[in-house]
Amino acid sequence: MTPIQPQQTPVSSPEDPERVAAFEARIAAGETIEPKDWMPERYRRQLVRMMSQHAHSEIVGMLPEGNWITRAPSLRRKMSLLAKVQDEAGHGLYIYCGTETLGVDRQELIEQLLTGTAKYSSIFNYPTLSWADIGAIGWLVDGAAIVNQTMLAKASYGPYARAMVRICKEENFHKRQGYEIMVTLAAGTPAQRRMAQDALDRWWWPSLMMFGPHDGQSSNSDELMRWGVKRKSNDELRQRFINLTVAQAKAIDLVIPDPQLGFDETTQDWRIGPIDWDEFWRVVKGNGPCNQERLAARRDAHADGEWVRVAAAAYAAKQAKIDSAFEAA
Amino acid sequence: MANESTTQGSRADAAEPRDSQWPLWEVFVQPPGGDPHEHAGSVHAVDAESALQNARDVYARRGEAVSIWVVRSGQITASTPEDMGPFFDPGNDKPYRHPQFYKIPRGIKV
């Protein structure tokens, strides 16, 4: 009988092959791994890495959008953008608390983000230059996230899967509000149409890169798939996203910025031209257009929130004092 | 490595997290319609009242809840996976607890 958090996995090395085999058999049988179950140290660490990166991405994802809250073109758009940014914060918290069940502290994870040692999705290192970018982010970036997260909702680790189920339910609103913005702009004045097309041109390739390197180049994929954390490969997910999105672009007469885009009759898939992986690695390694700016904004936000945390603690201490004085009386 | 195991050990034994992020609270949310409270996740908060408010903000933004419970994570006592077999065993050899155990003549609905 023990407290429910965190998991009780003893760190033993080398790991007992029989235990690992039993663990892998559980995953093969479709069982869910829970925080207190035994798990290989490598599984635990892969999950901490993947889940904390995911949580950081939700948090950093608020920044490019927050940039447009004050400039949203109508009150309706402003309300939905505010709600969306609030959701991103909530999604970050769901996943942070899922990560904590693996025996790490949220504080540590946040420090890793603020000091730049942790990664987050590279997509958020691109700037939002016009209002249409808010549409493109909802449509493409959240659209890509949904494809990814729908798969992760079946991940072998229970707390991660459950956080994803909750997130997927909410994420559809993000995608639809983004697409609605694109629909409106695409049907607007020539200048608005150009704005929509320009946003699609800039966000299309980075959103395809969100699924990660080609299967052959992805160092973690095999292991994550073997352990049922991922159920589909990067390329499979990317293809699914392309097929969904090309049709949506055509429906509003926007042009996918890829001269090599073509339909493959045999596989019923849209085929794309080569992805610029040099750019991908450049941004991953910290040299994207906004890497510095995002981290600086995040650090400032954390520092500026200090007084709120201090005030909440002081208030709680005062309440506790009053309560105990009442009890004593 | 050593670092991680220390972290785990201290977290496992302590009712309170060791850092400045405030205690961890487990959140249970009751959906409308009379279903029981269900575990939704956790929040960090300085006291019960703010835990409840954080839980409302994080887990009940779309009418998911008619009631929320928060309880300090360290206050929950739970079975361990090692208990699994023996702890839950007594049910398995008592099929007579289930309606299917009892035979009813063919064609009669009971």
XYZ file of N, CA and C in Angstrom, chain A residues 60-271:
636
model
N 4.606 26.624 -25.498
C 5.243 27.581 -26.411
C 4.277 27.943 -27.546
N 3.394 27.007 -27.880
C 2.421 27.252 -28.940
C 1.492 28.420 -28.662
N 1.395 28.811 -27.410
C 0.542 29.958 -27.088
C 1.147 31.261 -27.627
N 2.474 31.280 -27.804
C 3.133 32.555 -28.116
C 2.811 33.108 -29.510
N 2.970 32.303 -30.567
C 2.663 32.878 -31.880
C 1.199 33.322 -31.997
N 0.315 32.638 -31.297
C -1.103 33.007 -31.380
C -1.425 34.200 -30.496
N -0.814 34.217 -29.308
C -1.041 35.326 -28.391
C -0.718 36.667 -29.044
N 0.223 36.586 -29.971
C 0.637 37.750 -30.744
C -0.524 38.445 -31.460
N -1.607 37.699 -31.734
C -2.709 38.258 -32.525
C -3.983 38.504 -31.731
N -3.970 38.231 -30.437
C -5.208 38.383 -29.664
C -5.709 39.827 -29.714
N -4.799 40.784 -29.531
C -5.239 42.183 -29.503
C -5.614 42.698 -30.890
N -5.195 41.959 -31.922
C -5.431 42.464 -33.274
C -6.428 41.615 -34.061
N -7.127 40.707 -33.366
C -8.124 39.893 -34.057
C -9.162 40.822 -34.696
N -9.646 40.452 -35.900
C -10.467 41.402 -36.660
C -11.892 41.591 -36.136
N -12.363 40.759 -35.231
C -13.698 40.994 -34.676
C -13.732 40.432 -33.261
N -14.791 40.801 -32.541
C -14.906 40.309 -31.171
C -15.064 38.785 -31.162
N -15.814 38.268 -32.151
C -16.002 36.819 -32.251
C -14.651 36.117 -32.414
N -13.838 36.648 -33.324
C -12.516 36.041 -33.551
C -11.630 36.166 -32.313
N -11.772 37.281 -31.636
C -10.952 37.500 -30.434
C -11.328 36.508 -29.336
N -12.643 36.308 -29.161
C -13.091 35.367 -28.129
C -12.588 33.955 -28.426
N -12.721 33.531 -29.711
C -12.314 32.158 -29.982
C -10.795 32.005 -29.878
N -10.055 33.038 -30.228
C -8.596 32.927 -30.112
C -8.159 32.877 -28.646
N -8.818 33.697 -27.827
C -8.529 33.644 -26.387
C -8.809 32.249 -25.830
N -9.965 31.704 -26.210
C -10.337 30.374 -25.708
C -9.348 29.327 -26.196
N -8.896 29.504 -27.423
C -7.959 28.539 -27.982
C -6.622 28.589 -27.242
N -6.140 29.800 -26.998
C -4.861 29.937 -26.294
C -4.986 29.374 -24.867
N -6.136 29.579 -24.262
C -6.367 29.006 -22.927
C -6.336 27.476 -22.995
N -6.920 26.930 -24.055
C -6.868 25.474 -24.237
C -5.436 24.972 -24.325
N -4.596 25.702 -25.051
C -3.199 25.249 -25.205
C -2.534 25.151 -23.833
N -2.806 26.128 -22.987
C -2.250 26.082 -21.630
C -2.768 24.844 -20.901
N -4.069 24.593 -21.041
C -4.660 23.417 -20.400
C -4.032 22.131 -20.925
N -3.828 22.052 -22.229
C -3.227 20.841 -22.810
C -1.815 20.634 -22.264
N -1.092 21.738 -22.140
C 0.242 21.634 -21.551
C 0.151 21.044 -20.153
N -0.810 21.523 -19.377
C -0.940 21.024 -18.002
C -1.355 19.548 -17.963
N -2.282 19.149 -18.837
C -2.662 17.715 -18.843
C -1.420 16.859 -19.050
N -0.594 17.275 -20.008
C 0.539 16.406 -20.357
C 1.653 16.511 -19.310
N 1.837 17.705 -18.753
C 2.814 17.791 -17.656
C 2.403 16.848 -16.527
N 1.134 16.831 -16.163
C 0.768 15.980 -15.026
C 0.862 14.509 -15.411
N 0.627 14.189 -16.694
C 0.884 12.820 -17.149
C 2.367 12.479 -17.030
N 3.222 13.429 -17.368
C 4.670 13.189 -17.308
C 5.115 12.990 -15.862
N 4.485 13.735 -14.957
C 4.858 13.617 -13.542
C 4.618 12.215 -12.985
N 3.645 11.497 -13.560
C 3.398 10.136 -13.055
C 4.593 9.223 -13.320
N 5.540 9.675 -14.140
C 6.734 8.878 -14.415
C 7.863 9.201 -13.442
N 7.534 9.997 -12.417
C 8.517 10.243 -11.369
C 9.416 11.439 -11.603
N 9.006 12.367 -12.450
C 9.765 13.619 -12.583
C 8.907 14.765 -12.046
N 9.577 15.827 -11.655
C 8.854 16.992 -11.167
C 8.554 17.948 -12.301
N 7.382 18.582 -12.221
C 7.035 19.555 -13.238
C 8.049 20.706 -13.246
N 8.453 21.075 -12.047
C 9.431 22.154 -11.909
C 10.696 21.884 -12.729
N 11.165 20.628 -12.648
C 12.356 20.260 -13.428
C 12.108 20.403 -14.911
N 10.928 19.959 -15.329
C 10.615 20.008 -16.760
C 10.568 21.453 -17.238
N 9.967 22.313 -16.417
C 9.849 23.712 -16.807
C 11.227 24.380 -16.845
N 12.071 24.002 -15.896
C 13.435 24.541 -15.935
C 14.160 24.116 -17.209
N 13.941 22.869 -17.611
C 14.575 22.399 -18.851
C 14.109 23.217 -20.047
N 12.833 23.581 -20.033
C 12.326 24.411 -21.133
C 12.956 25.802 -21.085
N 12.944 26.400 -19.894
C 13.398 27.788 -19.785
C 14.897 27.941 -20.028
N 15.661 26.887 -19.702
C 17.102 26.982 -19.927
C 17.471 26.525 -21.336
N 16.488 26.089 -22.089
C 16.755 25.724 -23.478
C 17.325 24.331 -23.658
N 17.322 23.501 -22.589
C 17.852 22.141 -22.762
C 16.775 21.189 -23.282
N 15.502 21.553 -23.116
C 14.429 20.690 -23.623
C 13.973 21.191 -24.989
N 13.516 20.260 -25.804
C 13.005 20.651 -27.118
C 11.501 20.876 -27.061
N 11.007 21.593 -28.054
C 9.565 21.686 -28.293
C 9.398 21.707 -29.802
N 8.154 21.594 -30.243
C 7.941 21.463 -31.684
C 8.472 22.683 -32.440
N 9.252 22.408 -33.480
C 9.900 23.477 -34.250
C 8.906 24.406 -34.927
N 7.702 23.926 -35.126
C 6.715 24.724 -35.850
C 6.499 26.075 -35.176
N 6.682 26.114 -33.861
C 6.386 27.358 -33.147
C 7.530 28.358 -33.222
N 8.566 28.011 -33.958
C 9.661 28.949 -34.169
C 9.495 29.756 -35.452
N 8.315 29.626 -36.067
C 8.024 30.464 -37.231
C 7.152 31.637 -36.790
N 7.332 32.789 -37.427
C 6.557 33.975 -37.013
C 5.129 33.963 -37.574
N 4.231 34.667 -36.890
C 2.884 34.877 -37.435
C 2.822 36.296 -37.999
N 2.905 36.391 -39.309
C 3.078 37.700 -39.959
C 1.765 38.416 -40.250
N 0.687 37.650 -40.432
C -0.588 38.300 -40.732
C -1.703 37.551 -40.015
N -2.887 38.131 -40.029
C -4.035 37.461 -39.403
C -4.298 36.102 -40.037
N -4.018 36.002 -41.332
C -4.250 34.718 -42.016
C -3.401 33.605 -41.394
N -2.284 33.958 -40.785
C -1.448 32.938 -40.150
C -2.179 32.246 -39.007
N -3.082 32.986 -38.348
C -3.863 32.364 -37.270
C -4.800 31.311 -37.867
N -5.342 31.625 -39.050
C -6.146 30.630 -39.764
C -5.312 29.426 -40.160
N -4.138 29.704 -40.730
C -3.288 28.606 -41.219
C -2.799 27.732 -40.063
N -2.523 28.346 -38.927
C -2.061 27.554 -37.780
C -3.171 26.635 -37.295
N -4.373 27.181 -37.156
C -5.491 26.337 -36.720
C -5.731 25.199 -37.699
N -5.775 25.546 -38.954
C -6.070 24.552 -39.994
C -4.946 23.525 -40.133
N -3.722 24.004 -40.313
C -2.613 23.094 -40.641
C -1.898 22.559 -39.395
N -1.517 23.448 -38.509
C -0.722 23.007 -37.353
C -1.587 22.181 -36.401
N -2.775 22.694 -36.079
C -3.659 21.900 -35.227
C -4.187 20.682 -35.975
N -4.379 20.838 -37.286
C -4.800 19.683 -38.091
C -3.764 18.569 -38.023
N -2.499 18.930 -38.164
C -1.423 17.934 -38.086
C -1.351 17.357 -36.670
N -1.542 18.222 -35.671
C -1.491 17.748 -34.284
C -2.598 16.732 -34.025
N -3.788 16.964 -34.595
C -4.887 16.020 -34.370
C -4.551 14.647 -34.951
N -3.994 14.645 -36.157
C -3.631 13.361 -36.779
C -2.662 12.602 -35.866
N -1.695 13.316 -35.334
C -0.698 12.724 -34.458
C -1.314 12.270 -33.130
N -2.154 13.131 -32.575
C -2.684 12.861 -31.244
C -3.762 11.785 -31.238
N -4.478 11.666 -32.358
C -5.476 10.600 -32.440
C -4.776 9.250 -32.308
N -3.601 9.146 -32.922
C -2.827 7.915 -32.777
C -2.315 7.751 -31.349
N -1.851 8.864 -30.749
C -1.287 8.773 -29.397
C -2.355 8.477 -28.340
N -3.629 8.719 -28.677
C -4.703 8.385 -27.742
C -4.791 6.876 -27.530
N -4.070 6.097 -28.371
C -4.031 4.645 -28.188
C -2.658 4.201 -27.682
N -1.884 5.147 -27.175
C -0.540 4.810 -26.698
C -0.602 3.826 -25.534
N 0.484 3.073 -25.375
C 0.487 2.025 -24.346
C 0.530 2.587 -22.930
N 1.013 3.810 -22.761
C 1.097 4.368 -21.404
C -0.206 5.103 -21.059
N -0.929 4.583 -20.073
C -2.273 5.051 -19.745
C -2.412 6.561 -19.569
N -1.601 7.178 -18.687
C -1.779 8.618 -18.467
C -1.581 9.458 -19.739
N -0.680 9.033 -20.617
C -0.476 9.770 -21.867
C -1.695 9.589 -22.772
N -2.127 8.352 -22.907
C -3.277 8.065 -23.775
C -4.505 8.842 -23.308
N -4.733 8.869 -21.994
C -5.931 9.552 -21.482
C -5.846 11.068 -21.683
N -4.639 11.614 -21.521
C -4.482 13.052 -21.779
C -4.791 13.346 -23.249
N -4.378 12.438 -24.132
C -4.602 12.650 -25.569
C -6.075 12.566 -25.942
N -6.800 11.668 -25.288
C -8.241 11.556 -25.562
C -8.908 12.896 -25.260
N -8.556 13.429 -24.116
C -9.132 14.710 -23.689
C -8.730 15.832 -24.668
N -7.475 15.824 -25.058
C -6.982 16.879 -25.946
C -7.650 16.789 -27.327
N -7.782 15.572 -27.835
C -8.389 15.416 -29.168
C -9.808 15.976 -29.194
N -10.534 15.777 -28.111
C -11.903 16.295 -28.046
C -11.907 17.806 -28.188
N -10.905 18.455 -27.632
C -10.877 19.916 -27.643
C -10.247 20.474 -28.913
N -9.345 19.694 -29.484
C -8.519 20.195 -30.590
C -9.346 20.432 -31.856
N -10.442 19.715 -31.995
C -11.248 19.887 -33.204
C -11.785 21.294 -33.338
N -12.057 21.929 -32.215
C -12.502 23.319 -32.250
C -11.393 24.194 -32.833
N -10.161 23.941 -32.447
C -9.046 24.734 -32.955
C -8.935 24.625 -34.470
N -9.065 23.396 -34.922
C -8.894 23.172 -36.349
C -10.011 23.858 -37.134
N -11.218 23.730 -36.633
C -12.343 24.327 -37.361
C -12.308 25.841 -37.332
N -11.911 26.420 -36.184
C -11.851 27.884 -36.169
C -10.773 28.371 -37.144
N -9.694 27.618 -37.278
C -8.646 28.008 -38.223
C -9.123 27.909 -39.662
N -9.764 26.786 -39.963
C -10.228 26.599 -41.337
C -11.293 27.637 -41.688
N -12.134 27.955 -40.724
C -13.167 28.975 -40.977
C -12.533 30.312 -41.343
N -11.449 30.665 -40.674
C -10.740 31.908 -41.010
C -10.238 31.847 -42.455
N -9.691 30.687 -42.839
C -9.181 30.534 -44.207
C -10.322 30.602 -45.223
N -11.431 29.964 -44.907
C -12.602 29.988 -45.803
C -13.039 31.432 -46.027
N -13.115 32.187 -44.938
C -13.576 33.569 -45.015
C -12.616 34.417 -45.856
N -11.322 34.279 -45.584
C -10.347 35.074 -46.330
C -10.304 34.665 -47.807
N -10.396 33.368 -48.048
C -10.309 32.875 -49.425
C -11.493 33.362 -50.258
N -12.612 33.623 -49.588
C -13.801 34.105 -50.295
C -13.903 35.634 -50.229
N -12.862 36.289 -49.726
C -12.921 37.737 -49.517
C -12.379 38.535 -50.692
N -11.865 39.694 -50.401
C -11.297 40.563 -51.440
C -10.024 39.927 -51.994
N -9.559 40.401 -53.160
C -8.304 39.856 -53.700
C -7.161 39.956 -52.692
N -7.111 41.033 -51.936
C -6.031 41.179 -50.959
C -6.150 40.129 -49.856
N -7.392 39.855 -49.444
C -7.588 38.831 -48.402
C -7.220 37.444 -48.934
N -7.601 37.178 -50.190
C -7.223 35.895 -50.810
C -5.698 35.731 -50.857
N -5.033 36.818 -51.232
C -3.555 36.755 -51.292
C -2.969 36.472 -49.907
N -3.589 37.082 -48.906
C -3.123 36.882 -47.539
C -3.270 35.408 -47.136
N -4.413 34.818 -47.495
C -4.656 33.406 -47.163
C -3.650 32.513 -47.883
N -3.445 32.800 -49.179
C -2.516 31.981 -49.961
C -1.087 32.119 -49.428
N -0.727 33.337 -49.067
C 0.614 33.580 -48.528
C 0.837 32.782 -47.236
N -0.202 32.755 -46.386
C -0.077 32.000 -45.134
C 0.066 30.509 -45.425
N -0.746 30.012 -46.355
C -0.629 28.594 -46.726
C 0.780 28.319 -47.268
N 1.291 29.210 -48.104
C 2.626 29.015 -48.690
C 3.691 28.874 -47.606
N 3.567 29.690 -46.580
C 4.608 29.670 -45.539
C 4.441 28.532 -44.536
N 3.188 28.099 -44.284
C 2.970 27.094 -43.231
C 2.897 25.663 -43.743
N 2.716 25.485 -45.048
C 2.520 24.133 -45.571
C 3.689 23.203 -45.248
N 4.894 23.623 -45.658
C 6.039 22.713 -45.471
C 6.397 22.519 -44.000
N 6.442 23.608 -43.207
C 6.719 23.371 -41.774
C 5.691 22.436 -41.123
N 4.419 22.513 -41.545
C 3.433 21.630 -40.907
C 3.671 20.173 -41.316
N 4.173 19.947 -42.538
C 4.518 18.562 -42.924
C 5.709 18.049 -42.118
N 6.595 18.983 -41.753
C 7.776 18.589 -40.970
C 7.416 18.237 -39.528
N 6.220 18.666 -39.098
C 5.803 18.368 -37.719
C 5.785 16.875 -37.418
N 5.608 16.058 -38.458
C 5.540 14.612 -38.207
C 6.919 13.996 -37.991
N 7.949 14.813 -38.137
C 9.288 14.312 -37.881
C 9.940 13.771 -39.144
N 11.204 13.351 -39.020
C 11.980 12.897 -40.178
C 11.322 11.693 -40.864
N 11.781 11.410 -42.076
C 11.328 10.188 -42.758
C 11.596 8.983 -41.866
N 10.780 7.946 -42.044
C 10.886 6.768 -41.182
C 12.321 6.246 -41.102
N 13.021 6.237 -42.217
C 14.391 5.726 -42.244
C 15.342 6.533 -41.371
N 15.030 7.811 -41.185
C 15.940 8.694 -40.457
C 15.543 8.928 -39.003
N 14.428 8.367 -38.593
C 13.922 8.691 -37.267
C 14.501 7.748 -36.231
N 15.338 8.289 -35.340
C 16.104 7.420 -34.443
C 15.239 6.773 -33.364
N 14.158 7.434 -32.965
C 13.366 6.911 -31.856
C 12.167 6.074 -32.287
N 11.781 6.217 -33.562
C 10.515 5.634 -34.011
C 10.379 4.134 -33.770
N 11.427 3.384 -34.128
C 11.316 1.922 -34.027
C 10.988 1.495 -32.608
N 11.745 2.075 -31.681
C 11.573 1.709 -30.286
C 10.178 2.106 -29.791
N 9.770 3.319 -30.169
C 8.461 3.804 -29.719
C 7.340 2.957 -30.299
N 7.518 2.472 -31.520
C 6.481 1.631 -32.112
C 6.491 0.240 -31.500
N 7.680 -0.272 -31.234
C 7.769 -1.601 -30.626
C 7.072 -1.605 -29.259
N 7.170 -0.504 -28.546
C 6.567 -0.414 -27.213
C 5.170 0.187 -27.235
N 4.627 0.314 -28.420
C 3.224 0.735 -28.506
C 2.972 2.167 -28.077
N 4.036 2.984 -27.985
C 3.811 4.397 -27.678
C 3.274 5.065 -28.937
N 3.933 4.798 -30.057
C 3.413 5.230 -31.344
C 2.818 4.024 -32.049
N 1.713 4.246 -32.739
C 1.081 3.133 -33.437
C 1.262 3.240 -34.947
N 1.684 4.407 -35.399
C 1.895 4.590 -36.834
C 3.184 5.367 -37.043
N 3.811 5.171 -38.187
C 5.104 5.814 -38.433
C 4.905 7.265 -38.863
N 5.994 8.023 -38.790
C 5.959 9.436 -39.195
C 5.403 9.598 -40.610
N 5.898 8.770 -41.531
C 5.475 8.919 -42.926
C 4.006 8.549 -43.129
N 3.552 7.524 -42.418
C 2.128 7.156 -42.527
C 1.229 8.295 -42.067
N 1.606 8.894 -40.933
C 0.798 9.983 -40.381
C 0.840 11.201 -41.300
N 2.039 11.477 -41.817
C 2.188 12.625 -42.718
C 1.296 12.434 -43.943
N 1.288 11.196 -44.484
C 0.479 10.933 -45.677
C -1.008 11.141 -45.384
N -1.422 10.690 -44.217
C -2.829 10.845 -43.855
C -3.199 12.337 -43.796
N -2.305 13.117 -43.212
C -2.540 14.561 -43.105
C -2.590 15.206 -44.489
N -1.664 14.816 -45.365
C -1.639 15.388 -46.721
C -2.963 15.087 -47.435
N -3.391 13.842 -47.351
C -4.626 13.465 -48.053
C -5.829 14.261 -47.553
N -5.902 14.465 -46.252
C -7.013 15.232 -45.693
C -6.950 16.693 -46.137
N -5.724 17.241 -46.113
C -5.574 18.687 -46.248
C -5.647 19.162 -47.696
N -5.135 18.363 -48.626
C -5.177 18.781 -50.034
C -6.625 19.027 -50.458
N -7.496 18.123 -50.037
C -8.913 18.272 -50.401
C -9.496 19.554 -49.806
N -9.074 19.869 -48.582
C -9.597 21.078 -47.932
C -9.091 22.341 -48.629
N -7.857 22.320 -49.105
C -7.303 23.472 -49.828
C -8.052 23.663 -51.149
N -8.289 22.545 -51.834
C -8.985 22.621 -53.124
C -10.390 23.173 -52.959
N -11.028 22.780 -51.872
C -12.410 23.205 -51.648
C -12.534 24.722 -51.551
N -11.456 25.395 -51.137
C -11.543 26.857 -51.044
C -10.593 27.524 -52.041
N -10.218 26.749 -53.084
C -9.410 27.286 -54.185
C -8.084 27.882 -53.761
N -7.477 27.322 -52.748
C -6.107 27.727 -52.426
C -5.172 26.688 -53.038
N -3.950 27.140 -53.340
C -3.014 26.279 -54.062
C -1.936 25.775 -53.111
N -1.810 24.452 -53.015
C -0.728 23.862 -52.210
C 0.608 24.238 -52.882
N 1.536 24.827 -52.124
C 2.766 25.339 -52.741
C 3.761 24.231 -53.067
N 3.381 23.343 -53.957
C 4.253 22.224 -54.311
C 3.995 21.859 -55.767
N 4.895 22.272 -56.667
C 4.679 22.000 -58.095
C 4.647 20.500 -58.401
N 5.208 19.698 -57.509
C 5.252 18.252 -57.777
C 4.067 17.498 -57.192
N 3.145 18.219 -56.564
C 1.991 17.542 -55.966
C 1.198 16.809 -57.044
N 0.895 15.552 -56.809
C 0.129 14.788 -57.796
C -0.595 13.636 -57.127
N -1.684 13.200 -57.767
C -2.486 12.142 -57.173
C -2.053 10.793 -57.711
N -1.827 9.866 -56.811
C -1.425 8.515 -57.189
C -2.673 7.631 -57.230
N -3.073 7.259 -58.466
C -4.338 6.509 -58.619
C -4.282 5.143 -57.935
N -3.121 4.515 -57.943
C -3.053 3.161 -57.373
C -3.198 3.180 -55.860
N -2.482 4.098 -55.209
C -2.558 4.105 -53.742
C -3.642 5.047 -53.229
N -4.200 5.864 -54.137
C -5.182 6.887 -53.733
C -4.579 7.906 -52.760
N -3.277 8.129 -52.885
C -2.596 9.105 -52.035
C -2.144 10.308 -52.857
N -2.066 11.467 -52.210
C -1.427 12.622 -52.826
C 0.077 12.507 -52.606
N 0.833 12.606 -53.696
C 2.301 12.535 -53.616
C 2.868 13.946 -53.591
